[in-house]
Short mmCIF file of C-alpha atoms and ligand atoms in Angstrom, two decimals:
data_model
loop_
_atom_site.label_atom_id
_atom_site.label_comp_id
_atom_site.label_asym_id
_atom_site.label_seq_id
_atom_site.Cartn_x
_atom_site.Cartn_y
_atom_site.Cartn_z
CA MET A 420 82.68 139.49 41.61
CA LEU A 421 86.26 140.49 43.13
CA THR A 422 89.26 138.46 42.70
CA ILE A 423 91.68 138.23 45.69
CA THR A 424 94.90 136.73 45.44
CA ILE A 425 96.73 135.05 48.42
CA LYS A 426 100.13 135.54 49.68
CA GLU A 427 102.41 132.43 49.06
CA GLY A 428 102.66 130.04 52.05
CA LYS A 429 99.41 131.69 53.51
CA ASP A 430 96.98 129.51 51.29
CA LYS A 431 97.92 126.05 53.08
CA LEU A 432 95.00 126.08 55.72
CA LEU A 433 92.65 127.42 52.91
CA LEU A 434 93.34 124.59 50.44
CA LYS A 435 92.50 122.23 53.33
CA HIS A 436 89.04 123.98 53.31
CA HIS A 437 89.69 126.25 56.56
CA PRO A 438 87.19 129.05 55.91
CA TRP A 439 89.01 131.88 57.44
CA VAL A 440 91.21 134.80 55.86
CA PHE A 441 92.63 137.38 57.54
CA SER A 442 93.81 140.84 55.84
CA GLY A 443 97.68 139.72 56.48
CA ALA A 444 97.34 136.88 54.21
CA ILE A 445 96.13 138.90 51.02
CA ALA A 446 98.29 139.86 48.54
CA LYS A 447 96.06 141.75 45.92
CA ILE A 448 92.48 142.66 45.88
CA GLU A 449 90.84 143.51 42.27
CA GLY A 450 87.67 145.00 42.43
CA GLU A 451 85.89 147.53 44.75
CA GLY A 452 83.78 147.19 48.14
CA ALA A 453 82.38 144.27 49.81
CA GLY A 454 81.09 141.05 47.94
CA PHE A 455 81.41 137.65 46.44
CA ALA A 456 85.13 137.24 45.44
CA GLU A 457 87.28 134.50 43.63
CA VAL A 458 90.34 133.60 45.69
CA LEU A 459 93.43 132.50 43.85
CA SER A 460 96.87 131.58 44.90
CA GLU A 461 99.92 133.65 43.65
CA SER A 462 100.34 131.40 40.76
CA GLY A 463 96.86 132.22 39.65
CA SER A 464 94.82 128.77 40.42
CA PHE A 465 91.65 128.61 41.80
CA ILE A 466 91.76 128.12 45.59
CA ALA A 467 87.92 128.87 46.56
CA TYR A 468 85.06 131.41 46.27
CA GLY A 469 84.42 133.57 49.24
CA TYR A 470 82.85 136.67 50.68
CA TYR A 471 84.91 139.88 51.30
CA ASP A 472 84.05 142.80 53.54
CA ALA A 473 87.08 145.03 54.68
CA LYS A 474 85.00 145.97 57.62
CA SER A 475 84.82 142.32 59.21
CA HIS A 476 87.41 141.30 61.47
CA ILE A 477 87.61 138.25 59.14
CA VAL A 478 87.71 140.21 56.09
CA LEU A 479 87.18 137.14 53.75
CA HIS A 480 84.89 134.07 54.51
CA LEU A 481 85.51 131.08 52.14
CA LEU A 482 82.10 129.55 51.05
CA SER A 483 82.97 127.09 48.39
CA TRP A 484 85.74 125.08 46.80
CA ASN A 485 83.89 124.04 44.00
CA LYS A 486 84.75 126.26 40.92
CA SER A 487 81.52 125.53 38.97
CA ASP A 488 79.35 126.64 41.84
CA ARG A 489 77.85 130.21 40.87
CA MET A 490 78.20 132.98 43.46
CA ASP A 491 74.66 134.71 44.18
CA GLU A 492 71.83 134.81 46.49
CA ALA A 493 70.48 131.43 45.22
CA PHE A 494 73.58 129.78 46.44
CA ILE A 495 73.38 131.15 49.93
CA ARG A 496 69.59 129.96 50.05
CA SER A 497 70.97 126.64 48.87
CA LEU A 498 73.36 126.30 51.65
CA VAL A 499 70.46 127.07 54.32
CA ARG A 500 68.10 124.49 52.60
CA ARG A 501 70.87 121.88 52.67
CA SER A 502 71.71 122.74 56.45
CA VAL A 503 68.25 122.49 57.28
CA LEU A 504 67.80 118.99 55.46
CA ARG A 505 70.85 117.60 57.14
CA ARG A 506 68.59 117.77 60.31
CA LYS A 507 65.81 116.18 58.54
CA GLU A 508 65.58 113.07 61.08
CA LEU A 509 66.23 115.40 64.32
CA LEU A 510 63.25 117.61 62.86
CA GLN A 511 61.12 114.53 62.82
CA ARG A 512 61.58 113.92 66.56
CA LYS A 513 58.19 114.20 68.59
CA ASP A 514 59.94 114.28 71.90
CA THR A 515 62.25 117.31 70.67
CA THR A 516 61.18 120.50 69.05
CA CYS A 517 64.00 122.62 69.63
CA LEU A 518 67.44 122.43 67.67
CA ARG A 519 69.96 124.19 65.80
CA LEU A 520 69.29 124.57 62.12
CA ILE A 521 72.40 126.25 61.01
CA HIS A 522 75.56 126.02 62.75
CA GLY A 523 77.98 128.59 61.23
CA GLU A 524 80.92 127.71 59.33
CA ALA A 525 80.21 124.03 60.35
CA ASP A 526 77.36 124.57 58.03
CA PHE A 527 79.20 126.61 55.36
CA LEU A 528 77.54 129.98 56.52
CA PRO A 529 80.02 131.81 58.26
CA GLY A 530 78.36 133.72 61.48
CA VAL A 531 75.21 132.66 61.03
CA ALA A 532 73.51 130.35 64.04
CA ALA A 533 69.87 129.54 63.87
CA ASP A 534 67.73 127.58 65.98
CA CYS A 535 63.97 126.84 66.31
CA TYR A 536 61.94 126.46 69.42
CA GLY A 537 58.83 124.75 68.31
CA ARG A 538 57.15 127.21 65.44
CA GLU A 539 59.69 129.75 66.11
CA VAL A 540 63.11 130.47 64.54
CA ARG A 541 65.68 132.62 66.06
CA ILE A 542 68.98 133.61 64.36
CA ILE A 543 72.19 135.03 66.00
CA ILE A 544 74.47 136.91 63.59
CA SER A 545 78.12 137.24 64.47
CA SER A 546 79.46 138.28 60.82
CA ARG A 547 78.96 141.25 58.29
CA PHE A 548 78.25 138.36 55.71
CA ALA A 549 75.54 136.86 57.51
CA TYR A 550 74.22 140.40 58.34
CA ALA A 551 74.29 141.30 54.54
CA PHE A 552 72.46 138.13 53.79
CA LEU A 553 70.19 137.92 56.75
CA PRO A 554 66.79 138.45 54.52
CA ALA A 555 67.49 135.99 51.99
CA ILE A 556 68.44 133.51 54.89
CA ALA A 557 65.20 134.61 56.68
CA SER A 558 63.23 134.00 53.43
CA GLU A 559 64.54 130.58 52.61
CA LEU A 560 63.95 129.49 56.39
CA ASP A 561 60.44 130.45 55.88
CA THR A 562 59.96 128.67 52.76
CA ILE A 563 61.08 125.44 54.38
CA LEU A 564 59.77 125.34 57.68
CA HIS A 565 56.92 127.92 57.46
CA PRO A 566 57.67 129.43 60.95
CA SER A 567 55.15 131.64 63.20
CA ILE A 568 58.02 134.14 63.14
CA ILE A 569 61.86 134.48 62.55
CA GLU A 570 63.71 136.59 64.91
CA ALA A 571 67.26 137.88 64.26
CA SER A 572 69.59 139.73 66.42
CA VAL A 573 73.65 140.26 66.61
CA ASP A 574 75.52 138.50 69.06
CA LYS A 575 76.69 141.13 71.73
CA ALA A 576 80.37 139.94 71.42
CA PHE A 577 80.38 140.63 67.84
CA ALA A 578 78.34 143.72 67.43
CA GLY A 579 81.11 146.23 68.03
CA PRO A 580 84.01 144.65 66.20
CA GLU A 581 81.97 143.58 63.13
CA GLY A 582 80.25 147.36 63.10
CA LEU A 583 76.74 146.06 63.23
CA PRO A 584 73.57 146.91 65.21
CA GLU A 585 72.40 144.62 67.94
CA ARG A 586 69.04 145.37 67.37
CA LEU A 587 66.19 142.49 67.14
CA ARG A 588 64.78 142.13 63.46
CA THR A 589 61.67 140.19 62.68
CA PHE A 590 60.54 138.60 59.63
CA LYS A 591 57.06 136.96 59.25
CA GLU A 592 56.30 134.83 56.06
CA GLY A 593 59.56 135.75 54.89
CA LYS A 594 59.46 139.32 54.68
CA GLU A 595 60.82 141.88 57.46
CA ALA A 596 58.10 142.86 59.69
CA ALA A 597 57.67 145.16 63.08
CA GLU A 598 59.39 143.72 66.39
CA ASP A 599 56.33 141.86 68.39
CA THR A 600 57.48 141.27 71.46
CA SER A 601 54.29 141.13 73.22
CA ARG A 602 53.26 137.67 72.02
CA ALA A 603 53.26 134.94 74.65
CA ASN A 604 56.50 132.89 75.89
CA VAL A 605 57.09 129.90 73.12
CA ARG A 606 56.57 126.46 74.42
CA PHE A 607 58.86 123.81 73.23
CA ILE A 608 60.18 120.21 74.19
CA GLU A 609 63.58 118.88 74.58
CA ASP A 610 63.73 114.83 74.90
CA GLY A 611 60.12 115.19 76.20
CA ILE A 612 60.89 117.93 78.83
CA LEU A 613 58.75 121.21 78.57
CA TYR A 614 60.40 124.65 78.15
CA GLU A 615 59.21 128.24 77.67
CA ALA A 616 61.32 130.95 76.07
CA ALA A 617 60.26 134.60 76.37
CA PRO A 618 60.34 136.29 72.96
CA GLY A 619 63.62 137.99 71.94
CA LYS A 620 64.94 137.67 75.33
CA GLY A 621 67.40 135.04 77.27
CA GLN A 622 70.88 134.25 76.69
CA LYS A 623 72.19 132.87 73.25
CA SER A 624 68.96 132.72 71.38
CA GLY A 625 67.23 131.66 74.71
CA PHE A 626 68.17 128.12 75.07
CA TYR A 627 71.12 126.06 75.11
CA CYS A 628 70.30 123.07 73.02
CA ASP A 629 73.76 121.96 72.32
CA GLN A 630 73.63 119.98 75.70
CA ARG A 631 70.49 118.09 74.80
CA ASP A 632 72.66 114.66 74.80
CA ASN A 633 74.65 115.26 77.86
CA ARG A 634 71.47 116.30 79.74
CA ARG A 635 70.30 112.53 78.88
CA ILE A 636 73.48 111.50 80.34
CA VAL A 637 73.04 113.37 83.53
CA GLU A 638 69.72 111.78 83.85
CA GLU A 639 71.06 108.37 83.61
CA VAL A 640 72.99 108.70 86.61
CA ALA A 641 71.12 111.06 88.69
CA SER A 642 69.28 108.16 90.41
CA GLY A 643 69.33 108.48 94.31
CA ARG A 644 71.66 111.48 94.19
CA THR A 645 71.92 114.91 96.26
CA VAL A 646 72.71 117.04 93.21
CA LEU A 647 74.46 120.48 92.78
CA ASP A 648 73.71 122.32 89.38
CA LEU A 649 76.28 125.14 89.17
CA PHE A 650 75.62 127.70 86.50
CA SER A 651 72.24 126.21 86.27
CA TYR A 652 70.48 129.04 83.78
CA THR A 653 66.72 128.11 83.50
CA GLY A 654 67.50 124.69 84.63
CA PRO A 655 67.59 122.07 81.84
CA PHE A 656 70.30 120.03 84.13
CA THR A 657 67.97 120.16 87.08
CA LEU A 658 64.97 118.95 85.27
CA HIS A 659 66.74 116.00 83.61
CA ALA A 660 68.23 115.12 87.34
CA LEU A 661 64.58 115.37 88.79
CA ARG A 662 63.40 113.18 86.04
CA GLY A 663 66.26 110.72 86.75
CA GLY A 664 65.12 110.41 90.25
CA ALA A 665 67.53 112.87 92.13
CA LEU A 666 66.69 113.15 95.92
CA SER A 667 67.35 116.75 95.60
CA VAL A 668 68.78 119.53 93.27
CA ASP A 669 70.29 122.69 94.46
CA ALA A 670 70.56 125.25 91.53
CA VAL A 671 72.90 128.17 91.55
CA ASP A 672 73.36 131.13 88.89
CA SER A 673 74.24 134.66 89.06
CA SER A 674 70.92 135.23 86.89
CA GLU A 675 68.08 135.74 89.17
CA SER A 676 65.67 135.81 86.23
CA ALA A 677 66.96 132.53 85.22
CA LEU A 678 66.56 130.97 88.27
CA ARG A 679 63.03 132.20 88.63
CA HIS A 680 62.19 130.65 85.33
CA LEU A 681 63.75 127.51 86.52
CA LEU A 682 61.39 127.13 89.34
CA TYR A 683 58.62 128.02 86.79
CA GLN A 684 59.67 125.23 84.45
CA VAL A 685 59.89 122.75 87.31
CA HIS A 686 56.28 123.65 88.19
CA ILE A 687 55.16 123.15 84.42
CA ASN A 688 56.88 119.85 84.23
CA GLU A 689 55.77 118.54 87.61
CA ASP A 690 52.04 119.79 86.60
CA GLU A 691 52.40 117.67 83.30
CA LYS A 692 53.61 114.59 85.27
CA ILE A 693 56.80 114.83 83.41
CA ILE A 694 58.90 115.06 86.51
CA PRO A 695 58.04 113.15 89.69
CA PRO A 696 55.35 114.55 92.03
CA GLU A 697 56.90 116.96 94.67
CA SER A 698 59.91 117.62 92.52
CA ARG A 699 59.24 121.28 93.70
CA GLU A 700 60.15 120.47 97.15
CA LYS A 701 63.48 119.15 96.21
CA VAL A 702 64.61 122.04 94.24
CA THR A 703 66.48 125.47 96.01
CA ILE A 704 67.58 128.19 93.84
CA THR A 705 70.56 130.38 94.83
CA ASP A 706 71.74 133.56 92.94
CA ALA A 707 75.40 133.57 93.61
CA ASP A 708 78.61 133.71 92.17
CA CYS A 709 79.42 130.06 91.34
CA PHE A 710 83.25 130.59 91.86
CA GLY A 711 82.56 131.76 95.15
CA TYR A 712 79.88 129.73 96.24
CA ILE A 713 81.59 126.38 95.78
CA ARG A 714 84.20 127.20 98.28
CA GLY A 715 81.41 127.71 100.70
CA VAL A 716 79.78 124.38 100.03
CA GLU A 717 79.63 121.82 102.98
CA ASP A 718 82.18 119.20 102.36
CA GLY A 719 80.58 115.76 101.26
CA LYS A 720 77.07 117.04 101.22
CA TYR A 721 76.61 116.55 97.26
CA ASP A 722 77.46 113.26 95.46
CA MET A 723 76.79 114.64 91.96
CA MET A 724 77.95 117.90 90.62
CA ILE A 725 77.25 119.57 87.00
CA LEU A 726 79.76 122.46 86.32
CA ASP A 727 78.57 124.27 82.91
CA PRO A 728 80.58 127.48 83.23
CA PRO A 729 80.27 130.34 80.42
CA LYS A 730 82.82 130.61 77.93
CA LEU A 731 86.04 131.56 80.34
CA ALA A 732 88.54 131.55 77.20
CA LYS A 733 87.08 134.22 74.78
CA THR A 734 90.16 133.93 72.75
CA LYS A 735 93.49 131.83 72.33
CA ALA A 736 95.31 134.79 74.24
CA SER A 737 93.22 134.37 77.18
CA LEU A 738 93.70 130.65 77.46
CA ASP A 739 95.93 130.69 80.18
CA ASN A 740 94.02 132.63 82.56
CA ALA A 741 90.80 130.60 81.87
CA MET A 742 92.58 127.34 82.24
CA LYS A 743 93.69 128.53 85.70
CA ALA A 744 89.93 129.37 86.15
CA TYR A 745 88.73 126.08 84.99
CA LYS A 746 91.05 124.03 87.03
CA ASP A 747 90.43 126.30 90.24
CA LEU A 748 86.63 125.45 89.82
CA ASN A 749 87.15 121.85 89.07
CA ARG A 750 89.40 121.26 91.75
CA VAL A 751 87.51 122.84 94.66
CA ALA A 752 84.47 120.46 92.90
CA MET A 753 86.65 117.47 93.41
CA LEU A 754 87.80 118.52 97.27
CA LYS A 755 83.80 119.18 98.21
CA ILE A 756 82.34 116.49 96.37
CA ARG A 757 81.57 112.86 98.36
CA ASN A 758 83.87 109.95 97.64
CA ASN A 759 82.99 108.27 94.45
CA GLY A 760 80.81 111.33 93.55
CA ILE A 761 80.10 112.08 89.98
CA ILE A 762 80.84 115.50 88.36
CA ALA A 763 79.59 116.34 84.78
CA THR A 764 82.13 119.19 84.02
CA PHE A 765 82.08 121.30 80.63
CA SER A 766 83.92 123.97 78.84
CA CYS A 767 82.54 125.95 75.69
CA SER A 768 85.61 127.77 75.05
CA ALA A 769 86.65 126.83 71.60
CA ALA A 770 90.06 128.21 72.16
CA MET A 771 90.33 125.41 74.82
CA SER A 772 91.08 121.85 72.92
CA ALA A 773 89.42 118.73 74.19
CA GLU A 774 93.12 117.47 75.07
CA SER A 775 93.80 120.57 77.11
CA PHE A 776 90.52 120.14 78.96
CA ARG A 777 91.14 116.59 80.11
CA LEU A 778 94.72 117.90 80.78
CA MET A 779 93.15 120.52 83.05
CA LEU A 780 91.13 118.07 84.72
CA SER A 781 93.98 115.94 85.67
CA TRP A 782 95.91 118.68 87.11
CA ALA A 783 92.91 119.81 89.41
CA ALA A 784 92.79 116.20 90.54
CA ALA A 785 96.40 115.99 91.40
CA ASP A 786 95.97 119.38 93.71
CA ALA A 787 92.94 118.06 95.16
CA GLY A 788 94.71 114.86 95.88
CA VAL A 789 92.08 112.89 94.22
CA GLU A 790 91.95 110.32 91.48
CA ILE A 791 89.57 110.60 88.74
CA GLN A 792 87.89 107.99 86.33
CA LEU A 793 86.57 109.32 83.03
CA LEU A 794 83.29 107.75 82.64
CA ARG A 795 81.99 109.41 79.50
CA THR A 796 83.35 111.85 77.04
CA MET A 797 80.69 114.81 75.98
CA GLY A 798 80.08 116.94 73.31
CA ALA A 799 77.68 119.10 71.55
CA GLY A 800 74.39 117.39 69.76
CA GLU A 801 74.58 116.27 66.00
CA ASP A 802 73.09 119.36 65.07
CA HIS A 803 76.00 121.33 66.10
CA PRO A 804 78.55 119.30 64.15
CA ILE A 805 82.16 119.61 64.44
CA ARG A 806 83.55 120.31 60.95
CA LEU A 807 87.13 118.80 60.72
CA SER A 808 88.53 121.27 58.29
CA PHE A 809 87.48 124.05 60.74
CA PRO A 810 88.77 122.56 64.34
CA GLU A 811 87.19 125.76 65.77
CA SER A 812 83.59 123.97 65.49
CA GLU A 813 84.60 121.72 68.30
CA TYR A 814 83.66 124.25 71.14
CA LEU A 815 81.97 122.29 73.73
CA LYS A 816 83.46 119.86 75.66
CA GLY A 817 82.42 117.73 78.65
CA CYS A 818 83.65 114.86 80.87
CA LEU A 819 81.68 112.82 83.29
CA ILE A 820 83.87 111.90 85.97
CA ARG A 821 84.05 109.87 89.12
CA VAL A 822 85.90 111.26 91.92
CA ILE A 823 87.97 108.69 94.23
CA LYS A 824 89.47 109.65 97.74
CA GLY A 825 91.51 108.15 99.97
N1 LIG B 1202 73.89 125.04 82.40
C1 LIG B 1202 72.97 125.38 81.69
C2 LIG B 1202 73.76 126.66 80.68
C3 LIG B 1202 74.83 127.75 81.47
S1 LIG B 1202 75.39 128.59 80.57
C4 LIG B 1202 71.95 124.75 80.72
O1 LIG B 1202 71.88 123.72 80.23
O2 LIG B 1202 71.19 125.37 80.01
C5 LIG B 1202 76.08 129.45 81.72
C6 LIG B 1202 75.33 130.48 83.02
O3 LIG B 1202 76.61 130.84 83.76
C7 LIG B 1202 74.43 131.38 82.76
O4 LIG B 1202 73.15 131.13 83.10
C8 LIG B 1202 74.93 132.62 83.38
O5 LIG B 1202 73.83 133.44 83.85
C9 LIG B 1202 75.61 131.83 84.18
N2 LIG B 1202 76.95 132.69 85.00
C10 LIG B 1202 77.76 133.48 84.40
N3 LIG B 1202 78.95 133.79 84.98
C11 LIG B 1202 78.31 133.21 86.49
C12 LIG B 1202 79.10 133.42 87.80
N4 LIG B 1202 80.05 133.81 87.97
N5 LIG B 1202 78.48 132.62 88.54
C13 LIG B 1202 77.24 132.25 88.61
N6 LIG B 1202 76.60 132.06 87.16
C14 LIG B 1202 77.26 132.49 86.36
#
């Protein structure tokens, strides 16, 4: 095991269980290569155990603040097991078979995101630590859940900085196996709605299961409304609005394949009588840039809008520009929506705090000359917990607002 000494004054957050250590905070490293490390303050007192890899952009990830823990593969396996067991109730839900099993640092496994889709598990890796322990993580998930297949890939945004290959890796019965993309789409349900995901494709691990609770909120207010679903992806908000009794839903996204899949999912849910009859006649799809599209929307056409853009602030440095983009999108939506219309608006940028998100909305309202009422504050579901010693884990923020004009 390596021994790493942290510079005086750089250990404050670490003592409060923040898990990230950048190279500038390190005073001394004893030992060679990548591996587990005992992390000490300059006075020599124990802070935590971690995993060190000089090639990672976060060179040291802290894993345990308990001196009596033993750092080995069995410890990593126990983190996986505990993470899954924390979701026992969710895993027993009959109406939801898609959820996050491991949520990275918030579950004490830096850079590991694992989602289950019915009988399949998909892992997205964003750290060298996660890549190093991938076989152990996959094998432990297999032991607990017995999935039909586990697929793992490296997050595109991290493959470069971490020096990792993006390629898909497949595990069956806990062992690495040949890639199997010829198999059928996997079917799963979320809150009673049917979905399909193609093997090894799609965005994220194929589906955004962090929005589960917010889709239900949208459904509850959709009755009798004319809905615009911006950044619809494969249509979960559209499907919920339809089940909630929306008059019509116009879905817009820049991914044509996602929109085609949206229509397919409307069909299968209508066929299974999960959404009302003739739902397919109520839906339109448009392949367009939503930032431009919203400008051309007819005034007062909609009385409900969903704004779920991709992560616009990738880092804290890009926050100012991102704030402008979020504000502009929300401002135009507020201008276009009918008096008393409802907007479900989101940001999944970790760099933007919940407070900044609300501030941005108040600026947008002031510029649009409208008043807004905050009806509900929204966030990711409980399978994407926010670890308070790691504020970066609060990435998804949402507000359900009513727009009042004149
Ligand atoms: N609302 C979706 C998730 C949205 S993710 C759900 O509940 O599952 C963000 C989506 O925005 C992606 O589908 C992506 O294709 C789309 N997108 C990214 N940039 C876009 C742009 N400029 N205009 C339209 N869509 C965009």
